[in-house]
CSV table of C-alpha atoms in Angstrom, one decimal:
chain,number,residue,atom,x,y,z
A,763,ALA,CA,136.9,168.6,74.9
A,764,LEU,CA,134.1,169.6,72.0
A,765,PRO,CA,135.7,171.0,69.1
A,766,GLY,CA,135.6,175.2,68.6
A,767,LYS,CA,133.7,175.5,72.4
A,768,ILE,CA,134.8,179.1,73.0
A,769,ILE,CA,133.4,180.5,69.3
A,770,GLN,CA,130.4,178.3,70.0
A,771,SER,CA,129.8,179.7,73.5
A,772,MET,CA,130.2,183.4,72.5
A,773,LYS,CA,127.9,182.6,69.5
A,774,LYS,CA,125.4,181.8,71.9
A,775,ALA,CA,126.3,184.7,73.7
A,776,GLY,CA,125.8,186.9,71.3
A,777,SER,CA,128.7,189.4,72.5
A,778,SER,CA,132.2,189.4,72.1
A,779,ASN,CA,132.7,190.8,75.6
A,780,PRO,CA,130.6,187.9,77.1
A,781,VAL,CA,131.6,186.3,81.1
A,782,PHE,CA,132.9,182.6,80.9
A,783,LEU,CA,132.9,180.5,83.7
A,784,MET,CA,134.7,177.6,83.7
A,785,ASP,CA,133.9,175.3,86.6
A,786,GLU,CA,135.9,172.9,88.6
A,787,ILE,CA,139.5,173.6,86.8
A,788,ASP,CA,141.3,171.8,89.0
A,789,LYS,CA,139.8,168.4,87.9
A,790,MET,CA,141.4,168.7,84.5
A,791,SER,CA,143.6,165.6,83.6
A,792,THR,CA,146.9,165.5,81.6
A,793,ASP,CA,147.1,162.1,79.2
A,794,PHE,CA,147.9,161.0,76.5
A,795,ARG,CA,144.6,161.9,74.9
A,796,GLY,CA,145.8,165.6,75.7
A,797,ASP,CA,147.0,168.3,77.6
A,798,PRO,CA,143.8,170.9,78.6
A,799,SER,CA,146.2,172.8,80.5
A,800,SER,CA,148.6,173.8,78.2
A,801,ALA,CA,145.5,174.8,75.6
A,802,LEU,CA,144.1,177.4,78.1
A,803,LEU,CA,147.1,179.2,78.6
A,804,GLU,CA,146.4,180.7,75.3
A,805,VAL,CA,142.6,181.5,76.3
A,806,LEU,CA,143.4,183.3,79.8
A,807,ASP,CA,146.8,184.9,79.0
A,808,PRO,CA,145.3,188.2,79.2
A,809,GLU,CA,148.9,189.2,76.8
A,810,GLN,CA,147.9,185.8,74.1
A,811,ASN,CA,144.3,185.3,74.1
A,812,THR,CA,144.6,188.9,71.7
A,813,THR,CA,145.7,186.3,68.6
A,814,PHE,CA,143.3,183.1,69.9
A,815,ASN,CA,143.4,180.6,67.2
A,816,ASP,CA,140.8,178.5,67.4
A,817,HIS,CA,142.0,175.4,65.8
A,818,TYR,CA,138.6,173.6,65.0
A,819,LEU,CA,137.6,176.3,62.5
A,820,ASP,CA,141.1,177.4,62.0
A,821,LEU,CA,140.5,180.6,62.6
A,822,ASP,CA,142.3,183.8,64.7
A,823,TYR,CA,139.7,185.7,67.5
A,824,ASP,CA,140.3,188.5,69.9
A,825,LEU,CA,139.9,186.9,73.4
A,826,SER,CA,140.7,190.0,75.3
A,827,LYS,CA,137.8,191.6,76.5
A,828,VAL,CA,136.1,188.1,77.5
A,829,MET,CA,136.2,187.8,81.7
A,830,PHE,CA,136.8,184.6,82.5
A,831,ILE,CA,135.8,183.0,86.1
A,832,THR,CA,137.2,179.9,86.6
A,833,THR,CA,136.3,178.2,90.3
A,834,ALA,CA,138.5,174.7,92.1
A,835,ASN,CA,138.6,173.5,95.2
A,836,THR,CA,142.4,172.8,95.6
A,837,LEU,CA,145.3,174.8,94.0
A,838,ASP,CA,147.8,172.1,94.6
A,839,ARG,CA,146.3,170.7,91.5
A,840,ILE,CA,146.0,173.3,88.6
A,841,PRO,CA,149.6,173.7,87.3
A,842,ARG,CA,151.9,176.1,88.2
A,843,PRO,CA,151.9,178.2,84.6
A,844,LEU,CA,148.4,178.2,84.6
A,845,GLN,CA,148.2,179.5,88.1
A,846,ASP,CA,150.1,182.3,87.5
A,847,ARG,CA,148.2,183.6,84.5
A,848,MET,CA,145.3,184.2,87.6
A,849,GLU,CA,144.0,186.6,89.9
A,850,ILE,CA,143.6,183.9,92.6
A,851,ILE,CA,140.8,184.9,95.2
A,852,ARG,CA,140.6,182.6,98.0
A,853,ILE,CA,136.9,182.1,99.7
A,854,ALA,CA,137.2,180.7,103.1
A,855,GLY,CA,134.8,177.9,103.9
A,856,TYR,CA,131.6,178.4,105.8
A,857,THR,CA,131.4,178.9,109.8
A,858,GLU,CA,129.1,177.1,112.4
A,859,LEU,CA,126.8,180.1,112.3
A,860,GLU,CA,127.2,181.2,109.2
A,861,LYS,CA,126.1,177.4,108.1
A,862,LEU,CA,123.4,177.6,111.0
A,863,SER,CA,121.7,181.0,109.0
A,864,ILE,CA,121.3,179.0,105.9
A,865,ALA,CA,119.8,176.5,107.2
A,866,LYS,CA,117.0,178.4,108.9
A,867,LYS,CA,116.8,180.9,105.9
A,868,TYR,CA,117.0,179.1,103.0
A,869,LEU,CA,117.2,175.3,103.0
A,870,MET,CA,114.5,174.4,106.0
A,871,GLU,CA,112.3,176.1,103.8
A,872,LYS,CA,113.1,175.2,100.6
A,873,HIS,CA,112.6,171.3,101.4
A,874,LYS,CA,109.5,171.3,103.6
A,875,GLU,CA,107.8,172.9,100.3
A,876,ALA,CA,109.4,170.1,98.5
A,877,ASN,CA,108.2,167.3,100.6
A,878,GLY,CA,104.5,169.2,100.6
A,879,LEU,CA,105.5,169.9,104.3
A,880,THR,CA,103.6,172.9,106.0
A,881,LYS,CA,105.8,175.6,108.2
A,882,GLU,CA,103.5,173.9,111.7
A,883,ASN,CA,104.2,170.7,110.5
A,884,LEU,CA,108.1,170.4,110.9
A,885,ASP,CA,110.7,173.1,113.5
A,886,PHE,CA,114.1,172.4,113.9
A,887,THR,CA,115.6,173.6,116.9
A,888,ASP,CA,119.3,176.0,116.7
A,889,ASN,CA,120.6,172.9,118.5
A,890,ALA,CA,119.3,170.3,116.3
A,891,ILE,CA,120.7,172.2,113.4
A,892,LEU,CA,123.8,172.3,115.1
A,893,GLY,CA,123.8,168.7,116.2
A,894,VAL,CA,123.3,168.0,112.0
A,895,ILE,CA,126.7,170.9,111.2
A,896,ARG,CA,128.6,168.9,114.3
A,897,HIS,CA,128.1,164.9,113.7
A,898,TYR,CA,126.2,164.5,110.3
A,899,THR,CA,128.5,166.8,108.1
A,900,LYS,CA,132.1,167.6,107.8
A,901,GLU,CA,132.6,169.7,104.9
A,902,ALA,CA,133.8,173.7,104.1
A,903,GLY,CA,130.0,174.6,102.2
A,904,VAL,CA,126.5,173.3,103.3
A,905,ARG,CA,125.7,170.9,100.0
A,906,ASN,CA,125.8,167.7,102.8
A,907,LEU,CA,124.0,169.7,105.6
A,908,GLU,CA,121.3,170.4,102.5
A,909,ARG,CA,121.4,166.6,102.0
A,910,GLU,CA,120.8,165.8,106.1
A,911,ILE,CA,117.8,168.1,105.9
A,912,ALA,CA,116.3,167.1,103.0
A,913,SER,CA,116.1,163.6,104.9
A,914,ILE,CA,114.6,164.5,107.7
A,915,CYS,CA,112.1,166.1,105.5
A,916,ARG,CA,111.3,163.3,103.0
A,917,LYS,CA,111.0,161.9,106.6
A,918,VAL,CA,108.7,163.8,108.7
A,919,ALA,CA,106.2,163.9,105.1
A,920,VAL,CA,106.0,160.2,106.0
A,921,GLU,CA,105.1,160.7,109.3
A,922,VAL,CA,102.5,163.8,108.9
A,923,VAL,CA,100.5,161.6,106.4
A,924,ARG,CA,100.6,158.4,108.2
A,925,LYS,CA,99.2,160.3,111.4
A,926,ASP,CA,97.9,163.7,110.8
A,927,ARG,CA,98.0,166.3,108.3
A,928,ASN,CA,97.9,169.0,110.9
A,929,ALA,CA,100.6,167.1,112.8
A,930,HIS,CA,103.2,169.3,114.7
A,931,ILE,CA,106.8,167.6,114.7
A,932,GLN,CA,109.6,169.6,116.6
A,933,ILE,CA,113.0,168.4,115.3
A,934,GLY,CA,115.3,168.3,118.6
A,935,SER,CA,119.1,167.3,119.2
A,936,LYS,CA,117.6,164.1,121.1
A,937,SER,CA,115.5,163.3,117.9
A,938,LEU,CA,118.5,163.2,115.2
A,939,HIS,CA,119.4,159.7,115.9
A,940,LYS,CA,115.7,158.6,115.2
A,941,TYR,CA,115.8,159.8,112.0
A,942,LEU,CA,119.4,160.2,110.7
A,943,GLY,CA,120.8,156.8,112.7
A,944,ALA,CA,124.2,156.9,114.6
A,945,ILE,CA,126.7,160.0,114.8
A,946,LYS,CA,129.0,160.1,111.8
A,947,PHE,CA,131.7,162.5,112.9
A,948,ARG,CA,132.8,163.8,116.1
A,949,TYR,CA,134.8,167.0,116.6
A,950,GLY,CA,137.2,167.9,119.1
A,951,LYS,CA,136.1,168.9,122.5
A,952,ALA,CA,138.7,171.0,125.3
A,953,GLU,CA,140.1,168.3,127.9
A,954,THR,CA,138.0,168.4,131.1
A,955,GLU,CA,140.7,168.5,133.8
A,956,VAL,CA,144.7,169.5,133.8
A,957,LYS,CA,147.1,167.0,132.6
A,958,VAL,CA,150.6,166.6,132.4
A,959,GLY,CA,152.7,166.7,128.8
A,960,VAL,CA,148.9,167.1,127.1
A,961,THR,CA,148.4,170.5,125.4
A,962,THR,CA,145.3,171.5,123.1
A,963,GLY,CA,146.5,172.7,119.8
A,964,LEU,CA,144.7,174.1,116.8
A,965,ALA,CA,145.0,172.7,113.3
A,966,TRP,CA,143.5,174.3,109.9
A,967,THR,CA,142.0,172.2,107.1
A,968,GLU,CA,140.3,172.3,104.0
A,969,LEU,CA,136.9,171.3,105.7
A,970,GLY,CA,137.4,174.0,108.5
A,971,GLY,CA,139.3,174.5,112.0
A,972,GLU,CA,140.5,171.4,114.3
A,973,LEU,CA,141.5,170.9,117.9
A,974,LEU,CA,144.7,169.0,118.0
A,975,ALA,CA,145.8,167.5,121.3
A,976,THR,CA,149.6,167.0,121.6
A,977,GLU,CA,150.8,164.8,124.2
A,978,VAL,CA,154.3,163.7,125.4
A,979,THR,CA,155.8,161.1,128.1
A,980,ILE,CA,159.0,160.8,129.1
A,981,MET,CA,160.5,157.4,130.2
A,982,PRO,CA,164.2,156.3,131.0
A,983,GLY,CA,166.2,155.6,128.1
A,984,LYS,CA,168.7,156.8,126.2
A,985,GLY,CA,167.9,159.9,124.7
A,986,GLN,CA,165.5,159.4,121.7
A,987,LEU,CA,163.2,161.7,120.4
A,988,ILE,CA,159.9,158.9,118.9
A,989,ILE,CA,157.3,161.1,117.4
A,990,THR,CA,154.5,159.5,115.8
A,991,GLY,CA,150.7,160.4,114.3
A,992,LYS,CA,151.2,159.9,110.6
A,993,LEU,CA,153.1,164.0,110.9
A,994,GLY,CA,154.4,165.0,107.6
A,995,ASP,CA,157.7,166.3,107.2
A,996,VAL,CA,157.5,170.2,108.8
A,997,MET,CA,155.4,169.2,111.7
A,998,GLN,CA,158.2,166.5,112.8
A,999,GLU,CA,161.3,169.1,112.0
A,1000,SER,CA,158.9,171.8,114.6
A,1001,ALA,CA,158.9,168.8,117.1
A,1002,GLN,CA,162.9,168.9,116.9
A,1003,ALA,CA,163.1,172.6,116.9
A,1004,ALA,CA,161.0,172.2,120.1
A,1005,MET,CA,162.9,169.8,121.4
A,1006,SER,CA,166.4,171.8,121.1
A,1007,TYR,CA,164.9,175.0,122.0
A,1008,VAL,CA,163.7,172.9,125.6
A,1009,ARG,CA,167.3,171.6,126.0
A,1010,SER,CA,168.6,175.3,125.4
A,1011,ARG,CA,167.3,176.6,128.1
A,1012,ALA,CA,167.5,173.9,130.4
A,1013,ALA,CA,169.5,175.7,133.3
A,1014,GLU,CA,166.8,178.4,133.5
A,1015,LEU,CA,164.2,176.1,133.7
A,1016,GLY,CA,165.5,173.8,136.7
A,1017,LEU,CA,166.9,170.2,134.4
A,1018,GLU,CA,169.3,168.8,134.5
A,1019,LYS,CA,172.1,170.2,131.1
A,1020,ASP,CA,172.2,166.4,129.9
A,1021,PHE,CA,168.6,165.5,130.7
A,1022,TYR,CA,168.0,164.1,127.2
A,1023,GLN,CA,170.8,162.1,127.4
A,1024,LYS,CA,169.0,159.9,130.1
A,1025,LEU,CA,165.3,159.8,128.8
A,1026,ASP,CA,163.6,159.3,126.3
A,1027,VAL,CA,160.7,161.2,124.7
A,1028,HIS,CA,157.7,160.5,123.0
A,1029,ILE,CA,155.5,163.3,120.6
A,1030,HIS,CA,152.4,161.5,119.6
A,1031,VAL,CA,149.5,163.6,118.1
A,1032,PRO,CA,146.2,161.1,118.5
A,1033,GLU,CA,144.2,159.9,115.7
A,1034,GLY,CA,147.5,158.3,113.6
A,1035,ALA,CA,145.5,157.4,110.9
A,1036,ILE,CA,144.7,160.6,109.7
A,1037,PRO,CA,148.0,162.8,107.9
A,1038,LYS,CA,148.6,166.0,109.4
A,1039,ASP,CA,151.1,168.9,108.4
A,1040,GLY,CA,151.6,172.1,108.6
A,1041,PRO,CA,154.1,174.7,110.5
A,1042,SER,CA,151.8,175.8,113.4
A,1043,ALA,CA,152.3,173.3,115.5
A,1044,GLY,CA,155.9,174.4,117.3
A,1045,ILE,CA,154.5,175.9,120.5
A,1046,THR,CA,152.4,173.4,121.3
A,1047,MET,CA,155.2,170.4,121.1
A,1048,ALA,CA,157.6,172.7,123.0
A,1049,THR,CA,155.0,173.4,125.9
A,1050,SER,CA,154.1,169.7,126.1
A,1051,LEU,CA,157.7,169.0,126.6
A,1052,VAL,CA,158.1,171.4,129.4
A,1053,SER,CA,155.2,170.5,131.4
A,1054,ALA,CA,155.9,166.1,130.7
A,1055,LEU,CA,159.8,167.3,131.6
A,1056,MET,CA,158.8,169.5,134.4
A,1057,LYS,CA,155.8,167.5,135.9
A,1058,ILE,CA,153.8,170.7,135.8
A,1059,PRO,CA,149.9,170.5,134.2
A,1060,VAL,CA,149.2,172.2,131.3
A,1061,HIS,CA,145.6,174.3,131.7
A,1062,ASN,CA,142.8,172.2,130.1
A,1063,ASP,CA,140.6,175.5,128.7
A,1064,LEU,CA,143.5,177.0,126.9
A,1065,ALA,CA,144.7,176.2,123.0
A,1066,MET,CA,147.4,177.8,121.4
A,1067,THR,CA,149.0,178.0,117.9
A,1068,GLY,CA,152.7,178.9,116.3
A,1069,GLU,CA,155.1,178.1,115.0
A,1070,ILE,CA,158.7,177.7,116.9
A,1071,THR,CA,162.2,178.8,116.3
A,1072,LEU,CA,165.6,177.4,117.9
A,1073,ARG,CA,165.8,180.3,120.3
A,1074,GLY,CA,161.7,180.6,121.5
A,1075,THR,CA,160.6,183.0,118.8
A,1076,VAL,CA,156.8,182.3,118.2
A,1077,LEU,CA,156.6,183.1,114.3
A,1078,PRO,CA,153.2,184.0,112.7
A,1079,ILE,CA,150.4,180.7,111.2
A,1080,GLY,CA,147.7,180.7,108.3
A,1081,GLY,CA,144.0,179.9,109.1
A,1082,LEU,CA,143.2,182.1,112.3
A,1083,LYS,CA,139.4,182.0,112.3
A,1084,GLU,CA,138.8,179.0,111.7
A,1085,LYS,CA,141.5,177.7,114.4
A,1086,VAL,CA,139.8,180.6,116.8
A,1087,LEU,CA,136.4,179.3,115.6
A,1088,ALA,CA,136.8,175.7,116.4
A,1089,ALA,CA,138.3,177.2,120.0
A,1090,HIS,CA,135.3,178.4,120.5
A,1091,ARG,CA,133.2,175.5,119.2
A,1092,ALA,CA,135.5,173.7,121.8
A,1093,GLY,CA,134.4,175.2,124.7
A,1094,ILE,CA,138.1,177.0,125.3
A,1095,LYS,CA,138.1,180.1,127.2
A,1096,LYS,CA,142.0,181.9,126.0
A,1097,VAL,CA,143.7,181.2,122.9
A,1098,LEU,CA,147.9,181.5,122.5
A,1099,ILE,CA,148.3,183.8,118.9
A,1100,PRO,CA,151.4,185.0,117.7
A,1101,ALA,CA,151.6,188.6,118.1
A,1102,GLU,CA,151.9,188.7,114.4
A,1103,ASN,CA,149.2,187.4,113.6
A,1104,GLU,CA,147.4,190.3,115.3
A,1105,LYS,CA,146.3,191.8,112.0
A,1106,ASP,CA,143.7,189.0,111.4
A,1107,ILE,CA,141.7,189.4,114.7
A,1108,GLU,CA,139.2,191.6,112.7
A,1109,GLU,CA,138.4,188.7,110.5
A,1110,ILE,CA,137.0,187.1,113.3
A,1111,PRO,CA,133.4,187.6,114.1
A,1112,ALA,CA,132.6,189.9,117.7
A,1113,THR,CA,130.5,186.6,119.0
A,1114,VAL,CA,133.1,184.7,119.3
A,1115,LEU,CA,135.4,187.3,120.5
A,1116,LYS,CA,133.0,187.7,123.5
A,1117,THR,CA,133.7,184.2,124.8
A,1118,VAL,CA,136.9,183.3,123.5
A,1119,GLU,CA,139.9,185.7,125.1
A,1120,LEU,CA,143.2,185.7,122.6
A,1121,GLU,CA,146.5,186.8,123.9
A,1122,LEU,CA,149.1,187.5,121.7
A,1123,VAL,CA,152.5,185.7,122.4
A,1124,SER,CA,156.1,186.6,120.6
A,1125,HIS,CA,158.3,183.9,122.8
A,1126,MET,CA,158.1,180.7,124.2
A,1127,ASP,CA,158.5,182.4,127.2
A,1128,GLN,CA,155.6,183.8,127.2
A,1129,VAL,CA,153.8,181.1,126.1
A,1130,LEU,CA,154.5,178.8,129.2
A,1131,LYS,CA,153.9,181.7,131.8
A,1132,LYS,CA,150.5,181.9,130.6
A,1133,ALA,CA,150.1,178.1,130.0
A,1134,LEU,CA,151.3,175.9,132.9
A,1135,VAL,CA,149.4,175.8,135.9
A,1136,VAL,CA,152.0,177.6,138.6
A,1137,ASP,CA,151.5,180.2,141.5
A,1138,ASP,CA,154.2,181.9,140.3
A,1139,PRO,CA,154.9,181.9,136.3
A,1140,ASP,CA,158.2,184.1,136.9
A,1141,SER,CA,159.6,180.8,138.9
A,1142,LEU,CA,159.4,178.8,136.1
A,1143,PHE,CA,162.6,180.4,134.8
A,1144,ARG,CA,164.9,180.2,137.4
A,1145,ASN,CA,168.1,182.0,136.9
A,1146,ALA,CA,166.1,183.8,134.0
A,1147,HIS,CA,169.4,186.4,133.9
A,1148,VAL,CA,171.6,183.8,132.5
A,1149,ASP,CA,172.1,184.5,128.8
A,1150,THR,CA,172.2,180.4,127.5
A,1151,GLN,CA,173.5,181.8,124.0
A,1152,PRO,CA,177.0,181.6,122.9
A,1153,LYS,CA,178.5,185.2,122.0
A,1154,ASP,CA,180.2,185.8,119.2
A,1155,GLU,CA,183.4,187.4,120.2
A,1156,THR,CA,184.4,188.7,116.8
A,1157,PRO,CA,184.0,192.1,116.2
A,1158,PRO,CA,181.4,193.1,113.5
A,1159,PHE,CA,183.0,193.3,110.0
A,1160,THR,CA,182.5,197.6,109.0
A,1161,GLU,CA,184.0,199.3,105.7
A,1162,LYS,CA,184.3,202.4,105.0
A,1163,VAL,CA,182.4,203.3,101.4
A,1164,ASP,CA,182.2,206.6,100.1
A,1165,GLU,CA,179.0,207.8,99.5
A,1166,VAL,CA,178.6,208.7,95.8
A,1167,PRO,CA,175.8,210.9,94.4
A,1168,ALA,CA,172.5,210.3,92.5
A,1169,SER,CA,173.3,212.0,90.2
A,1170,GLU,CA,176.4,210.1,89.0
A,1171,ILE,CA,174.8,206.9,89.3
A,1172,LEU,CA,171.1,207.5,87.5
A,1173,PRO,CA,171.1,208.1,83.9
A,1174,GLN,CA,170.5,211.8,82.9
């Protein structure tokens, strides 16, 4: 915004190859006052910035030796041409265990000292810090966590001054209400009992992983599919694909071929005020559908994530680390993940993998056998040998092509 800012900063640095940090580059706005993103194209593009022209000083200057680092919270707000000039490094948000460690090692000591407290005056239990993380903050970083810890330290400092300078106050999970007030946020918890038509899914958000329960209920009707919960286009299409899969497997599941013509199916994802979208709820919806139609409950200590195709193939998803951590936080014992996501397991902390069992699935049939509460999982598919997919009787087209030596194609 200031004239000659780039050249001014280089003069201030006293070097022709400094490091420039542009913070919050996604907050740029384009209006009648100008378009900074277009100006930055010339600055950040290594092919153009050798002849950068400062319009205020009317000088050409070589910026090719400058190391530019930019930060942003979301990529959506950065124009595509500008993204194309950048090497994008995604940094995941902190996990609960990392936030706990940061609070114990840095934040608590910092705010004790800032408020005139000694180590003996105040002590936090691990459960208290986790309570603050889960119930009073909802963020990818630790900014609000630091605010809440600072708030507790200020109130404890008042107590110490009023009572005794050598007082020892321990903050436990039960005393958080006294210092921080009523709970601000709640986090997903596993179902306490097995239920028909209710499956625990996993979702990724900018603030971390979340549990996403999916409910299906069946009513007498005329074949209407109702989808609610403020779902985006991708999740609505996942619901339709899940319904098509169940219809294609009706005979093998022991359902009538025309069952959908006599019933209305309602798929609902709770917390309807919160928009939800993403390609990872397909197998969750399909499991809930089969559970509701066959009146078989789903394991309550199991969660799943994955997209589904019309033929039941389970497709890979993103954000596996955050999703598994959400399952671990909620006390889930087993998580079904797409087989193609096996490569992402190494990102998950070893302490989490000790308590959460990950099972790889590649087809919806495997998901149903693992998720539904039945004595004999193979009995789910009564006619498993029957191929319900229509066969194409047309022989494959083949054309004989004479092989041409590579020497005749490639230039000499």
